[in-house]
Short mmCIF file of C-alpha atoms and ligand atoms in Angstrom, two decimals:
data_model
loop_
_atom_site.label_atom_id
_atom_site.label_comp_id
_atom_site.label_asym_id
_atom_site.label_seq_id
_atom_site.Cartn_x
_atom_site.Cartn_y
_atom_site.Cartn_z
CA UNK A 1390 9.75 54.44 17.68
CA UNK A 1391 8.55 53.63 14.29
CA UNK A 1392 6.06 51.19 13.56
CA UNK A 1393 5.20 49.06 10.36
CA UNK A 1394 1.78 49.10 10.17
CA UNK A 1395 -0.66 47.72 7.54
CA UNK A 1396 -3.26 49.37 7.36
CA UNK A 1397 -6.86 48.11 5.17
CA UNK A 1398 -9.73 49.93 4.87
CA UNK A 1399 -13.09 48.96 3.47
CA UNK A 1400 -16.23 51.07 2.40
CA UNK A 1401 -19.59 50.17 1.17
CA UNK A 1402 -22.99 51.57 0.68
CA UNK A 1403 -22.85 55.22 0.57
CA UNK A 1404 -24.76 55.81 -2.21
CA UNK A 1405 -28.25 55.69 -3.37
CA UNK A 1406 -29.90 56.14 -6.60
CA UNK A 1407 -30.25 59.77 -5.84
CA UNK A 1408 -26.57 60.22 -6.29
CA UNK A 1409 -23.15 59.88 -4.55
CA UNK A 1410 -21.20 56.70 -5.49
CA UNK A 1411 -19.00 55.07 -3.27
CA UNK A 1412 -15.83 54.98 -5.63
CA UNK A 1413 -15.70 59.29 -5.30
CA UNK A 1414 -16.05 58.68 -1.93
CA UNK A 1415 -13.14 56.47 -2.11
CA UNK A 1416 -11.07 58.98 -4.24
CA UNK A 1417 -12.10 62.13 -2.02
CA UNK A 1418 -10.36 60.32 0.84
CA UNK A 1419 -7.39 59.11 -1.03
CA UNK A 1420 -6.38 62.97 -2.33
CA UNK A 1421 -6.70 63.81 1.45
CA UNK A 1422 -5.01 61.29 2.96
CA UNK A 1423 -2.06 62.40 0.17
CA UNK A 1424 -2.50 66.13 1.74
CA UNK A 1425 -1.10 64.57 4.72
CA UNK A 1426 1.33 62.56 3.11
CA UNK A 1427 -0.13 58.98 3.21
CA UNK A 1428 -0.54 57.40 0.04
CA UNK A 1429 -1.58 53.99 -0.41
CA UNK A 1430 0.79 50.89 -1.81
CA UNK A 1431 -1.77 50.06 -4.57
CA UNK A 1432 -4.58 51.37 -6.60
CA UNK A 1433 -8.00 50.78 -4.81
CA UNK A 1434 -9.85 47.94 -5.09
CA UNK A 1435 -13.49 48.16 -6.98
CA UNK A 1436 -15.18 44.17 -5.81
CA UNK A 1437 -18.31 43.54 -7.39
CA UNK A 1438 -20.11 40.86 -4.87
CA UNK A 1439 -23.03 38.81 -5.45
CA UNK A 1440 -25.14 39.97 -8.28
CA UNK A 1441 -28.42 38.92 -6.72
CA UNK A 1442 -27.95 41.20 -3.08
CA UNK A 1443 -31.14 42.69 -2.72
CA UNK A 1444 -29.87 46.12 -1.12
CA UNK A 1445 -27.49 46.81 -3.85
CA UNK A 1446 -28.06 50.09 -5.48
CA UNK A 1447 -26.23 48.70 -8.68
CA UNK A 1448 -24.13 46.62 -9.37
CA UNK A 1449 -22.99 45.57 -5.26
CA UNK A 1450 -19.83 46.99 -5.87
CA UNK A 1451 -17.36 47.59 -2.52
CA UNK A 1452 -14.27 49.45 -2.21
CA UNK A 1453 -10.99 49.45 -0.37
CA UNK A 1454 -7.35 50.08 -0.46
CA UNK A 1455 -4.26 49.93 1.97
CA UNK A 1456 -1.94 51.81 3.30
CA UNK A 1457 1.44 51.17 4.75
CA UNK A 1458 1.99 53.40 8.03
CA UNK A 1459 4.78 54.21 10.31
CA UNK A 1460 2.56 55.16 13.69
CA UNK A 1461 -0.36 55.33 15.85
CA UNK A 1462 -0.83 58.43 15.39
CA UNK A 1463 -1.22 58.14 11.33
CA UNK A 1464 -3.46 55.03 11.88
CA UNK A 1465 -5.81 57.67 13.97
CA UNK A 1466 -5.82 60.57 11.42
CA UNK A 1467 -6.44 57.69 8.59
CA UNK A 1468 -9.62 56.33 10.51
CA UNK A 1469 -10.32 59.89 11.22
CA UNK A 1470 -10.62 60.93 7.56
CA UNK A 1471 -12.34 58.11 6.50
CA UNK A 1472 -14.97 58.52 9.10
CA UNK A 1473 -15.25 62.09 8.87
CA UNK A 1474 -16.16 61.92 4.74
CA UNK A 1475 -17.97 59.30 4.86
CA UNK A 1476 -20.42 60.78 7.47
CA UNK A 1477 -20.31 64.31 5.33
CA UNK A 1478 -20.60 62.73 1.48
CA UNK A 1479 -22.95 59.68 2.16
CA UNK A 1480 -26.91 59.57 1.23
CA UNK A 1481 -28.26 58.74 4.54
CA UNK A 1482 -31.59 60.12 3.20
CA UNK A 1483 -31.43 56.51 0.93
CA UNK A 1484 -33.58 54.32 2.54
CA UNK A 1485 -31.31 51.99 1.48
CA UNK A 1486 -28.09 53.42 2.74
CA UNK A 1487 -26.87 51.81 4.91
CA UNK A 1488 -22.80 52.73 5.18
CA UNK A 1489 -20.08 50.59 6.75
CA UNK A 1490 -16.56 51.41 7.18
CA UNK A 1491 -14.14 48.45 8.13
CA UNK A 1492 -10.23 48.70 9.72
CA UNK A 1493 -8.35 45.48 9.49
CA UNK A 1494 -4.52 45.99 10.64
CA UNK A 1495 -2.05 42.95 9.33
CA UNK A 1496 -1.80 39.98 6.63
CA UNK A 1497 -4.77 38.83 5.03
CA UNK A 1498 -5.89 35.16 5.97
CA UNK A 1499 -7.39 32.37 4.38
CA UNK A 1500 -10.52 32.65 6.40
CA UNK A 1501 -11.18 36.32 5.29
CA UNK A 1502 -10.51 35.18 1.65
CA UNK A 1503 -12.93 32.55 1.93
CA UNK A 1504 -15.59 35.59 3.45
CA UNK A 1505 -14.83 37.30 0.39
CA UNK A 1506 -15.74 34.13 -1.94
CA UNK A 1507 -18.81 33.60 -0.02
CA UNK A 1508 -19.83 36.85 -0.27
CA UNK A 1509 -19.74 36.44 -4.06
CA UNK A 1510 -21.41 32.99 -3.94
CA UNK A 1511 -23.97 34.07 -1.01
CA UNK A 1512 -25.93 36.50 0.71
CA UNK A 1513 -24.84 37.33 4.26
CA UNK A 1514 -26.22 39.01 7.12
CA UNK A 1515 -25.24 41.73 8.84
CA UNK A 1516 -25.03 40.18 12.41
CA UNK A 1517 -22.93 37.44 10.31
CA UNK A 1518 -20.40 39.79 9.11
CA UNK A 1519 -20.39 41.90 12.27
CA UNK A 1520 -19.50 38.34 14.37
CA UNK A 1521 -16.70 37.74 11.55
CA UNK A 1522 -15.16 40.90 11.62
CA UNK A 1523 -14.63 40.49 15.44
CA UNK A 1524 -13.33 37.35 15.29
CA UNK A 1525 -10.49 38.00 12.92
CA UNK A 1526 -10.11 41.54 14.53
CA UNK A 1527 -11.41 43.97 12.55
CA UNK A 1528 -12.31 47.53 13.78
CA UNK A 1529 -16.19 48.16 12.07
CA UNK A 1530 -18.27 51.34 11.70
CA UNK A 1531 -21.92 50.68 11.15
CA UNK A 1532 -24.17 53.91 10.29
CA UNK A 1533 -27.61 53.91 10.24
CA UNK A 1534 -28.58 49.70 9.91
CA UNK A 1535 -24.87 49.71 8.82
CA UNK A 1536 -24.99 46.71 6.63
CA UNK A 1537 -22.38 48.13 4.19
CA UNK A 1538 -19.94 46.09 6.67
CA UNK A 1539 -20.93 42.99 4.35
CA UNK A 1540 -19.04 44.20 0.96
CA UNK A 1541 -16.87 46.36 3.05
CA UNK A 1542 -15.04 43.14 5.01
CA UNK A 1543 -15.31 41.68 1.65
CA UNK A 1544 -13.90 44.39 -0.18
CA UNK A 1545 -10.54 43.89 2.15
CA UNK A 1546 -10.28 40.25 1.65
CA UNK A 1547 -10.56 39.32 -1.51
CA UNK A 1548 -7.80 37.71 -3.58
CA UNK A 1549 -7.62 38.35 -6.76
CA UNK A 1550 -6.33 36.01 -9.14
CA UNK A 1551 -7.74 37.24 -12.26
CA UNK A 1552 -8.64 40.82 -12.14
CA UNK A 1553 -9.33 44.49 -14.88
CA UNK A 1554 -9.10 48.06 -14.34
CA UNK A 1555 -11.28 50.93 -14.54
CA UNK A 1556 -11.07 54.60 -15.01
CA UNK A 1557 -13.77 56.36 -13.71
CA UNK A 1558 -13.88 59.85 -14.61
CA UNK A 1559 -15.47 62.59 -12.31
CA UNK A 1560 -17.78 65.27 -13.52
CA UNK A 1561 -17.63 68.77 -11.18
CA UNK A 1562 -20.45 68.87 -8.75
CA UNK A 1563 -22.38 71.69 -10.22
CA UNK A 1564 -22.94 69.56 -13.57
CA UNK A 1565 -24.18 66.90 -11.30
CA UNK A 1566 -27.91 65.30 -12.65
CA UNK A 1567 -27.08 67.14 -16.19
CA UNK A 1568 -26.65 65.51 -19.08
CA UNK A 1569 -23.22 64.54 -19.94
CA UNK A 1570 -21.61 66.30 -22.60
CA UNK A 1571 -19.04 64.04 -24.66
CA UNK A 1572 -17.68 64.24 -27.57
CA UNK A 1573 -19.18 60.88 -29.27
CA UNK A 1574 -16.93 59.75 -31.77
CA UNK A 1575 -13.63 60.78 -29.45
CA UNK A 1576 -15.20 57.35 -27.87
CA UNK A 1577 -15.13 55.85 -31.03
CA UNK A 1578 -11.97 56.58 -31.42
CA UNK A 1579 -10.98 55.13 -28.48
CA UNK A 1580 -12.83 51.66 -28.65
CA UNK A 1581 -10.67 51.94 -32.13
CA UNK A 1582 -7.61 52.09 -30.54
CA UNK A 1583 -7.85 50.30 -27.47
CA UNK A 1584 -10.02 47.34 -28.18
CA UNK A 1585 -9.96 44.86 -26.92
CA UNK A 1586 -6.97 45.84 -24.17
CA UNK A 1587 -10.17 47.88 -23.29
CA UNK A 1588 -14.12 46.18 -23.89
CA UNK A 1589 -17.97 46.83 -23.32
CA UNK A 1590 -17.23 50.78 -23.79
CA UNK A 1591 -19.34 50.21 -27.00
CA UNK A 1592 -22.61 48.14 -27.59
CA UNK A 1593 -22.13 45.62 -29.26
CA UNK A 1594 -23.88 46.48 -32.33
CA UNK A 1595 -22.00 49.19 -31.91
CA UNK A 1596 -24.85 52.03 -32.54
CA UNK A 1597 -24.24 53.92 -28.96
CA UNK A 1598 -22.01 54.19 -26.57
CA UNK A 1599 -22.00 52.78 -23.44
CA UNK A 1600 -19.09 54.36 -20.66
CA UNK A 1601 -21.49 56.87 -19.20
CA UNK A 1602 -23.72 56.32 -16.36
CA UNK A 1603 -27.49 57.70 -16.85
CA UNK A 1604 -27.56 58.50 -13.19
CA UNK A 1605 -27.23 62.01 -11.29
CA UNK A 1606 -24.02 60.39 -9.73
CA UNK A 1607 -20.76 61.78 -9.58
CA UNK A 1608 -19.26 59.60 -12.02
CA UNK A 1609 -19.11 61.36 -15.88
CA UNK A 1610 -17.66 57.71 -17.57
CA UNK A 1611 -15.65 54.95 -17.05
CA UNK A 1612 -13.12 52.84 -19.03
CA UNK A 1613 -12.40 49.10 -18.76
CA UNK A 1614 -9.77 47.17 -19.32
CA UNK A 1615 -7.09 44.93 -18.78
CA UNK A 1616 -4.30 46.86 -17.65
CA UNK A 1617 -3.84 50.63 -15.72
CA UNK A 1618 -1.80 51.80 -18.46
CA UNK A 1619 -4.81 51.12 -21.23
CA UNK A 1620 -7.48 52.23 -19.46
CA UNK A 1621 -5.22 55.83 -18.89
CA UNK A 1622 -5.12 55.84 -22.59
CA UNK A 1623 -8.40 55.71 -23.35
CA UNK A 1624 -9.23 58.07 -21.30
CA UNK A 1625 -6.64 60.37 -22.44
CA UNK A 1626 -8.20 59.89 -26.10
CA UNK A 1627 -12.01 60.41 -25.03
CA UNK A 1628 -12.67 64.45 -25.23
CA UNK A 1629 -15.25 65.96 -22.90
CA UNK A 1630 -17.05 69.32 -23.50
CA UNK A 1631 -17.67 69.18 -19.90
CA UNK A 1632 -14.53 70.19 -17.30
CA UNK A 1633 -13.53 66.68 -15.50
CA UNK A 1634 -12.86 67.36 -12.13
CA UNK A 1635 -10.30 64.76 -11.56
CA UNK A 1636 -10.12 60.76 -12.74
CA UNK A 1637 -9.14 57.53 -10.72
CA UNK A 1638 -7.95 54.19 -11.84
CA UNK A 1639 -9.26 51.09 -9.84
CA UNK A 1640 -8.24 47.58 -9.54
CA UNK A 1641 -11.31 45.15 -10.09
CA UNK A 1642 -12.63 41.88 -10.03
CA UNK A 1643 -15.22 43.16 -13.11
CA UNK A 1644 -15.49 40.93 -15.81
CA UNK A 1645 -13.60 38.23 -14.19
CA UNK A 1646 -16.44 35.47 -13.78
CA UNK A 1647 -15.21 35.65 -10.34
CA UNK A 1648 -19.16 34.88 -9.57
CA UNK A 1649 -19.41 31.70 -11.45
CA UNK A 1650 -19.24 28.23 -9.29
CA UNK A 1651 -18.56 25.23 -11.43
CA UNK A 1652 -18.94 21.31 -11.01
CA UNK A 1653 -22.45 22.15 -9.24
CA UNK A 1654 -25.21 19.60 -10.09
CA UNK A 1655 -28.22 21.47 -11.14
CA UNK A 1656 -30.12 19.01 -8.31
CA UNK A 1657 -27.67 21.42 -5.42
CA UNK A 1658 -27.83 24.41 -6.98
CA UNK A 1659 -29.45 27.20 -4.87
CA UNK A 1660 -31.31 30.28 -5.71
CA UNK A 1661 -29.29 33.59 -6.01
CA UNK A 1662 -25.92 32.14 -6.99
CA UNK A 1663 -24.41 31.93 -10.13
CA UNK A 1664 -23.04 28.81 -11.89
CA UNK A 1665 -21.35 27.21 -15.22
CA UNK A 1666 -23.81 24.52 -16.21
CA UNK A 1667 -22.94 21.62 -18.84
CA UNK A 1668 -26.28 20.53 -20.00
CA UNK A 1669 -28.44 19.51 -22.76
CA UNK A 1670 -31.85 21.53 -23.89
CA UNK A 1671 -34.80 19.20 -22.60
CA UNK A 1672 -37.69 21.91 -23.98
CA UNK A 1673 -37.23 24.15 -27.54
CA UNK A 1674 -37.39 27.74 -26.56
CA UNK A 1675 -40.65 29.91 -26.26
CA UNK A 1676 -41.42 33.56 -25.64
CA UNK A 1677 -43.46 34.47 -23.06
CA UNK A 1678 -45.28 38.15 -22.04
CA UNK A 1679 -43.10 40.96 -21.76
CA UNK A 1680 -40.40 39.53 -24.26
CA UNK A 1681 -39.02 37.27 -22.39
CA UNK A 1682 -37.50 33.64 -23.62
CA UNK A 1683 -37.85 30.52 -21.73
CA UNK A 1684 -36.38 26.91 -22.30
CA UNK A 1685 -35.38 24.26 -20.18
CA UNK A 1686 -32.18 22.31 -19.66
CA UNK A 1687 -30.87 19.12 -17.65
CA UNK A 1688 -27.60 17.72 -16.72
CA UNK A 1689 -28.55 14.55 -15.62
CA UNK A 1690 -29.51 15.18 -11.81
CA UNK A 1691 -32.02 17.75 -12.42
CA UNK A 1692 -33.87 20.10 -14.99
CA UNK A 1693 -34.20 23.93 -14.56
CA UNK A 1694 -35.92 26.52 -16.55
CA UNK A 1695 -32.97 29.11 -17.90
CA UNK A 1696 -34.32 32.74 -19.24
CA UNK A 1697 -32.96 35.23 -21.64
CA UNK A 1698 -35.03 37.99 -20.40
CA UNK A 1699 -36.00 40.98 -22.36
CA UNK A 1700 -33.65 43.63 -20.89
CA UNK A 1701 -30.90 41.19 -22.82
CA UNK A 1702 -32.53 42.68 -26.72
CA UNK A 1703 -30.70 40.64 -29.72
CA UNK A 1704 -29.52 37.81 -27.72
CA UNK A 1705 -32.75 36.21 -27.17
CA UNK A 1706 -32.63 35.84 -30.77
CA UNK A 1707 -29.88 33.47 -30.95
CA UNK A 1708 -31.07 31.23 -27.39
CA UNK A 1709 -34.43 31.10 -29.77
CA UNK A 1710 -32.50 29.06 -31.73
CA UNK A 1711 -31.50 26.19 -29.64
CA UNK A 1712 -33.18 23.00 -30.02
CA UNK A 1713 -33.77 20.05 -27.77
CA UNK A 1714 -30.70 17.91 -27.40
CA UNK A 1715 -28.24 20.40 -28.13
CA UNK A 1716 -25.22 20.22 -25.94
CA UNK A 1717 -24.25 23.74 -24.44
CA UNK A 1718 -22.11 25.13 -21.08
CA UNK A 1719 -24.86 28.04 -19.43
CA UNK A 1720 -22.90 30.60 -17.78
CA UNK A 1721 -25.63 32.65 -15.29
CA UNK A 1722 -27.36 32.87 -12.07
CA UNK A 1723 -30.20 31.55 -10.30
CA UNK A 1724 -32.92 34.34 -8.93
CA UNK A 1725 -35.19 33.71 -6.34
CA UNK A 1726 -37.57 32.14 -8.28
CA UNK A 1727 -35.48 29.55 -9.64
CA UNK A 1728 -34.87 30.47 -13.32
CA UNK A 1729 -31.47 30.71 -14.25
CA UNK A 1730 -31.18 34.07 -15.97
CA UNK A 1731 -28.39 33.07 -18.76
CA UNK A 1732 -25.48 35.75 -19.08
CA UNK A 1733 -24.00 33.64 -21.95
CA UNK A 1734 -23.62 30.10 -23.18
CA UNK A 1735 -21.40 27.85 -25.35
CA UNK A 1736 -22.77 26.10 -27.94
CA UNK A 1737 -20.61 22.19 -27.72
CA UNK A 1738 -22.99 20.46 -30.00
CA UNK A 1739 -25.58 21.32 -32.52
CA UNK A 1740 -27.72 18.09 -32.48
CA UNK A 1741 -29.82 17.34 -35.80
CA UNK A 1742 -33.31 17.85 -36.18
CA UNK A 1743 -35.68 16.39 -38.08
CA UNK A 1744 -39.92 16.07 -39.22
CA UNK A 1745 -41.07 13.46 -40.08
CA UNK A 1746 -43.05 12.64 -43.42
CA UNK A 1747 -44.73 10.35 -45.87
CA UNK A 1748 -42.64 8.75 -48.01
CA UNK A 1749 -42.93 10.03 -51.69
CA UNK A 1750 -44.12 7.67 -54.90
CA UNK A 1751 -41.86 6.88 -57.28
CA UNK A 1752 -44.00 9.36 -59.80
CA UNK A 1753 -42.87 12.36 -57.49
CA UNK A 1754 -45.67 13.44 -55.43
CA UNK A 1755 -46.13 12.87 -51.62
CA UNK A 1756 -48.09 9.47 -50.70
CA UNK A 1757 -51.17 9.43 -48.16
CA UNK A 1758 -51.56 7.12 -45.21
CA UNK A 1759 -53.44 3.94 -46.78
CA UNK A 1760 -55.37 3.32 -43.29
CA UNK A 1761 -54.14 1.88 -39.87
CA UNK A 1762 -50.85 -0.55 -40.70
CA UNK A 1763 -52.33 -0.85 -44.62
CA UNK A 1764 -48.79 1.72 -45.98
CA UNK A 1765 -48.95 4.05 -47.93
CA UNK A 1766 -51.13 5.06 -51.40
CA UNK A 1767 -50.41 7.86 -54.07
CA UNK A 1768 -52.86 10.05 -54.56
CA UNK A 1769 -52.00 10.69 -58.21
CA UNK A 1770 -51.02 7.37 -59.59
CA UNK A 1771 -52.69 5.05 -57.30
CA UNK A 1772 -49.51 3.27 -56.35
CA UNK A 1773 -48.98 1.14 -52.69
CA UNK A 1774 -46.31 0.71 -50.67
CA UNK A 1775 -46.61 -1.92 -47.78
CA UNK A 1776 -44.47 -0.01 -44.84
CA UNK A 1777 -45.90 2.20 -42.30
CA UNK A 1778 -42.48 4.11 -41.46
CA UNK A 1779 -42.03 8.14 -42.26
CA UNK A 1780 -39.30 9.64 -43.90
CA UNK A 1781 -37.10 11.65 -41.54
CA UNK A 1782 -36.45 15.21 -43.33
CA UNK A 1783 -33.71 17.58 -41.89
CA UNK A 1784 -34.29 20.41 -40.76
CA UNK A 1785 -31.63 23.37 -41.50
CA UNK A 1786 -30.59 24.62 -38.24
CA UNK A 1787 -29.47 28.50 -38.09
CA UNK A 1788 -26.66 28.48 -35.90
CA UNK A 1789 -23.36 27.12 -35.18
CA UNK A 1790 -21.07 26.07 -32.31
CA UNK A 1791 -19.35 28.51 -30.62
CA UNK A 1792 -19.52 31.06 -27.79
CA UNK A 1793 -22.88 33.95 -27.54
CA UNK A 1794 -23.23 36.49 -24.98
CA UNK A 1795 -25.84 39.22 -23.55
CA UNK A 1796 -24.82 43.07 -25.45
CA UNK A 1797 -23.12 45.50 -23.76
CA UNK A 1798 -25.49 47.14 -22.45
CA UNK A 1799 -27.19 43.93 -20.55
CA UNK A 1800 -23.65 42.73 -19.09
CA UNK A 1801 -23.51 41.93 -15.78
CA UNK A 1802 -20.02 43.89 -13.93
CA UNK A 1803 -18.66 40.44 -12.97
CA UNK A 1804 -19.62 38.57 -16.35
CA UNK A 1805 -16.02 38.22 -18.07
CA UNK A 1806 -16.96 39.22 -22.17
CA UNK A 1807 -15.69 36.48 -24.80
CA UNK A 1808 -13.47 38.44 -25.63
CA UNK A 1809 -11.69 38.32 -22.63
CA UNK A 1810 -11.59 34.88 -22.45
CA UNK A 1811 -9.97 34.48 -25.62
CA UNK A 1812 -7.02 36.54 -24.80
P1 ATP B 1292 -22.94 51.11 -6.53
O1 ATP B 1292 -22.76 50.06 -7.57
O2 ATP B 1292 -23.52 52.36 -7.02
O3 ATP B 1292 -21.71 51.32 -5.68
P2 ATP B 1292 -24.16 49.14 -5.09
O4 ATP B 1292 -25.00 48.45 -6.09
O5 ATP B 1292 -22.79 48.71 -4.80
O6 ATP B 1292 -24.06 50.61 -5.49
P3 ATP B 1292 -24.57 49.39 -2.32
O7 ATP B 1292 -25.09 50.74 -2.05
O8 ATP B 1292 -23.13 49.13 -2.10
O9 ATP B 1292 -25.01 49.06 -3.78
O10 ATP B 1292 -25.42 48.33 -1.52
C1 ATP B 1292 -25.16 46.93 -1.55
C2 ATP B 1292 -25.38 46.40 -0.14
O11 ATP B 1292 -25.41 44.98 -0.16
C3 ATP B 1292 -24.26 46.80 0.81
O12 ATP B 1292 -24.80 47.10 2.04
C4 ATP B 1292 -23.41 45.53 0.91
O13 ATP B 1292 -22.71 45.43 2.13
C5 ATP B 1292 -24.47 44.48 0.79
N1 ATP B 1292 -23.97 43.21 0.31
C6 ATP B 1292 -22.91 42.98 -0.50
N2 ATP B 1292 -22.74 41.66 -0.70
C7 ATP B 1292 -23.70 41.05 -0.01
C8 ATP B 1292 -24.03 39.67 0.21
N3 ATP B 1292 -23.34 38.70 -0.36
N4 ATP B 1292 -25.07 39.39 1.01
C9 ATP B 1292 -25.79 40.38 1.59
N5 ATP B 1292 -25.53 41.69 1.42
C10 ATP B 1292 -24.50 42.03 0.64
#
């Protein structure tokens, strides 16, 4: 009898820094699975989670797809497959490798979306996630300490209202930890023709290029964008001296702000999630050891110290320009020691600022305090003015209202680029 079977399946934490990545994982399985004639209803599914997970190897990314089958007998082989390569292709040498595999058969709920948010907004345990996925009836694979069930349960039930693609190209296994040999400006090229349906595949000063990885991974580059279609065009255009072994397109949640949590009083806000804070400086900027900028900001209920930190190059020269009272919305996260690490801002309200001085003498030259309450006295033509009060002067200020954000190269996955959220 034939069945109609939905079939998910989530993946997470194969990799380490040493090399493997959990997308080629992803795509090995997929081109078997097709061997045997299963293909799945959708591209997979690349979730970033929370930024601040302190097991990530990267960027906390999860994977899954889903596949619609006809028997038991397909659900085994799938589960099969997946098990089978992930237990050949994952690092378990990574200390920090921890894989878990995840089965979920049916509809997704709103209690496994809501997982999926608060894996985004929190950090989770393992025997949290292992109690969830039994309660809503998951099947779970833990190897080794296993924790990659977290992102993998995530991975499954995320909703996605606003979402990108990528392309990720693969290099062949025997150019593995070699450097990657591009053709430059074909990736010129491309940013030329695709921006900004694609974005962040060039710095933004636009002196390198930013779409390869500078890890011994499998991955050669990868494309954003906003649709499948662009991202397969770019890819088309970029030329590689190096023989790609094959390419896959995934649906994200990348550059979505999917991370941010707004209407948050600074006074609730807790460390290791991000937020969208409106807020007015409280304390000018100022640069502390290693090249990192510090000011502080408050909304009213509370006052926290925000950082550009160093890794984040130009940009701290433009938060080095805000001034106390300015009006801005912060767009970043909170690390464990409290300091909201700023991904970008909006600048609502340049508020004036001023010195203040001695008044000048009608002759033209700048008058001297005439003692305690006595006014003021020119030095050069003896002349007295009764009032105490300065002059206000004006001070030029160097920068306008308007919407700043971290290069390229500092971007967090998640953090959605101004120029997506002008489209
Ligand atoms: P890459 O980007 O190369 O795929 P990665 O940065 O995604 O690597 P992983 O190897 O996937 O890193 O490790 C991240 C680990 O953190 C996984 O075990 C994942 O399950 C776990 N994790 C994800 N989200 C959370 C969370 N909110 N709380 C706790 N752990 C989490």
């Amino acid at each position: 009898m034939t069945e109609n079977i939905i079939l998910h399946v989530g993946i997470d934490d194969t990799d380490s820094n040493e090399g493997m990545c959990t997308t080629y994982l992803t795509h090995i399985i997929i081109k078997q699975l097709k061997e045997y004639g299963i293909v799945p209803t959708d591209y997979p599914r690349l979730i970033r989670l929370n930024p601040f997970a302190r097991y990530k190897t990267r960027g906390n990314g999860a994977l899954s797809f889903v596949l619609n089958l006809t028997s038991r007998e397909d659900v085994e082989k799938v589960e099969k497959t997946v098990l089978e390569n992930v237990e050949s292709y994952s690092m378990f040498e990574g200390v920090n490798t921890n894989p878990g595999v995840v089965f979920y058969e049916g509809e997704i709920t709103s209690q496994m979306r809501d997982y999926a948010t608060g894996a985004i907004y929190n950090i989770y345990t393992i025997d949290y996630a292992e109690e969830f996925a039994k309660k809503v009836g998951m099947r779970i694979h833990k190897f080794k300490k296993g924790r990659g069930i977290i992102g993998a349960i995530a991975a499954i039930s995320i909703q996605l209202d606003d979402e990108t693609f990528e392309c990720l190209a693969y290099r062949k296994p025997e150019n593995y930890g070699t450097k990657r040999q591009l053709n430059q400006d074909s990736i010129y090229e491309m940013n030329d023709r695709t921006y900004p349906e694609t974005f962040d595949n060039i710095d933004i000063e636009g002196n390198y290029t930013a779409i390869e990885p500078h890890t011994p991974c499998p991955v050669l580059y990868g494309i954003r964008g906003n649709t499948p279609e662009i991202v397969e065009k770019a890819h088309n255009i970029v030329e590689s001296y190096e023989e790609i072994e094959d390419y896959c397109i995934f649906r994200t949640n990348q550059h979505t702000d999917m991370h941010i949590q707004e209407n948050v009083p600074i006074k609730d806000m807790k460390d290791t999630s991000c937020y969208r804070i409106q807020c007015k400086v409280t304390e000018n900027p100022h640069d502390i050891e290693g090249g990192h900028v510090f000011f502080k900001v408050s909304d009213g209920t509370g006052i926290i110290e925000c950082a550009a930190f160093e890794p984040t190059k130009t940009f701290r020269n433009t938060v080095r320009k805000l001034r106390k009272n300015d009006e801005i919305i912060l767009y970043g996260g909170l690390n464990d020691n409290h300091t909201f690490n700023i991904e970008k801002f909006e600048l609502l309200n340049v508020a004036p600022q001023h010195k203040l001085l001695n008044p000048l003498c009608e002759c033209g030259k700048r008058m001297k305090s005439a003692g305690k309450n006595k006014g003021f006295k020119c030095p050069k033509c003896g002349n007295k003015i009764r009032t105490s009060e300065k002059v206000k002067q004006f001070l030029p200020r160097d920068i306008k209202e308007g919407f700043y954000e971290v290069p390229t190269e500092a971007r967090r996955h998640l953090s959605k680029p101004i120029v997506r959220m002008k489209q």
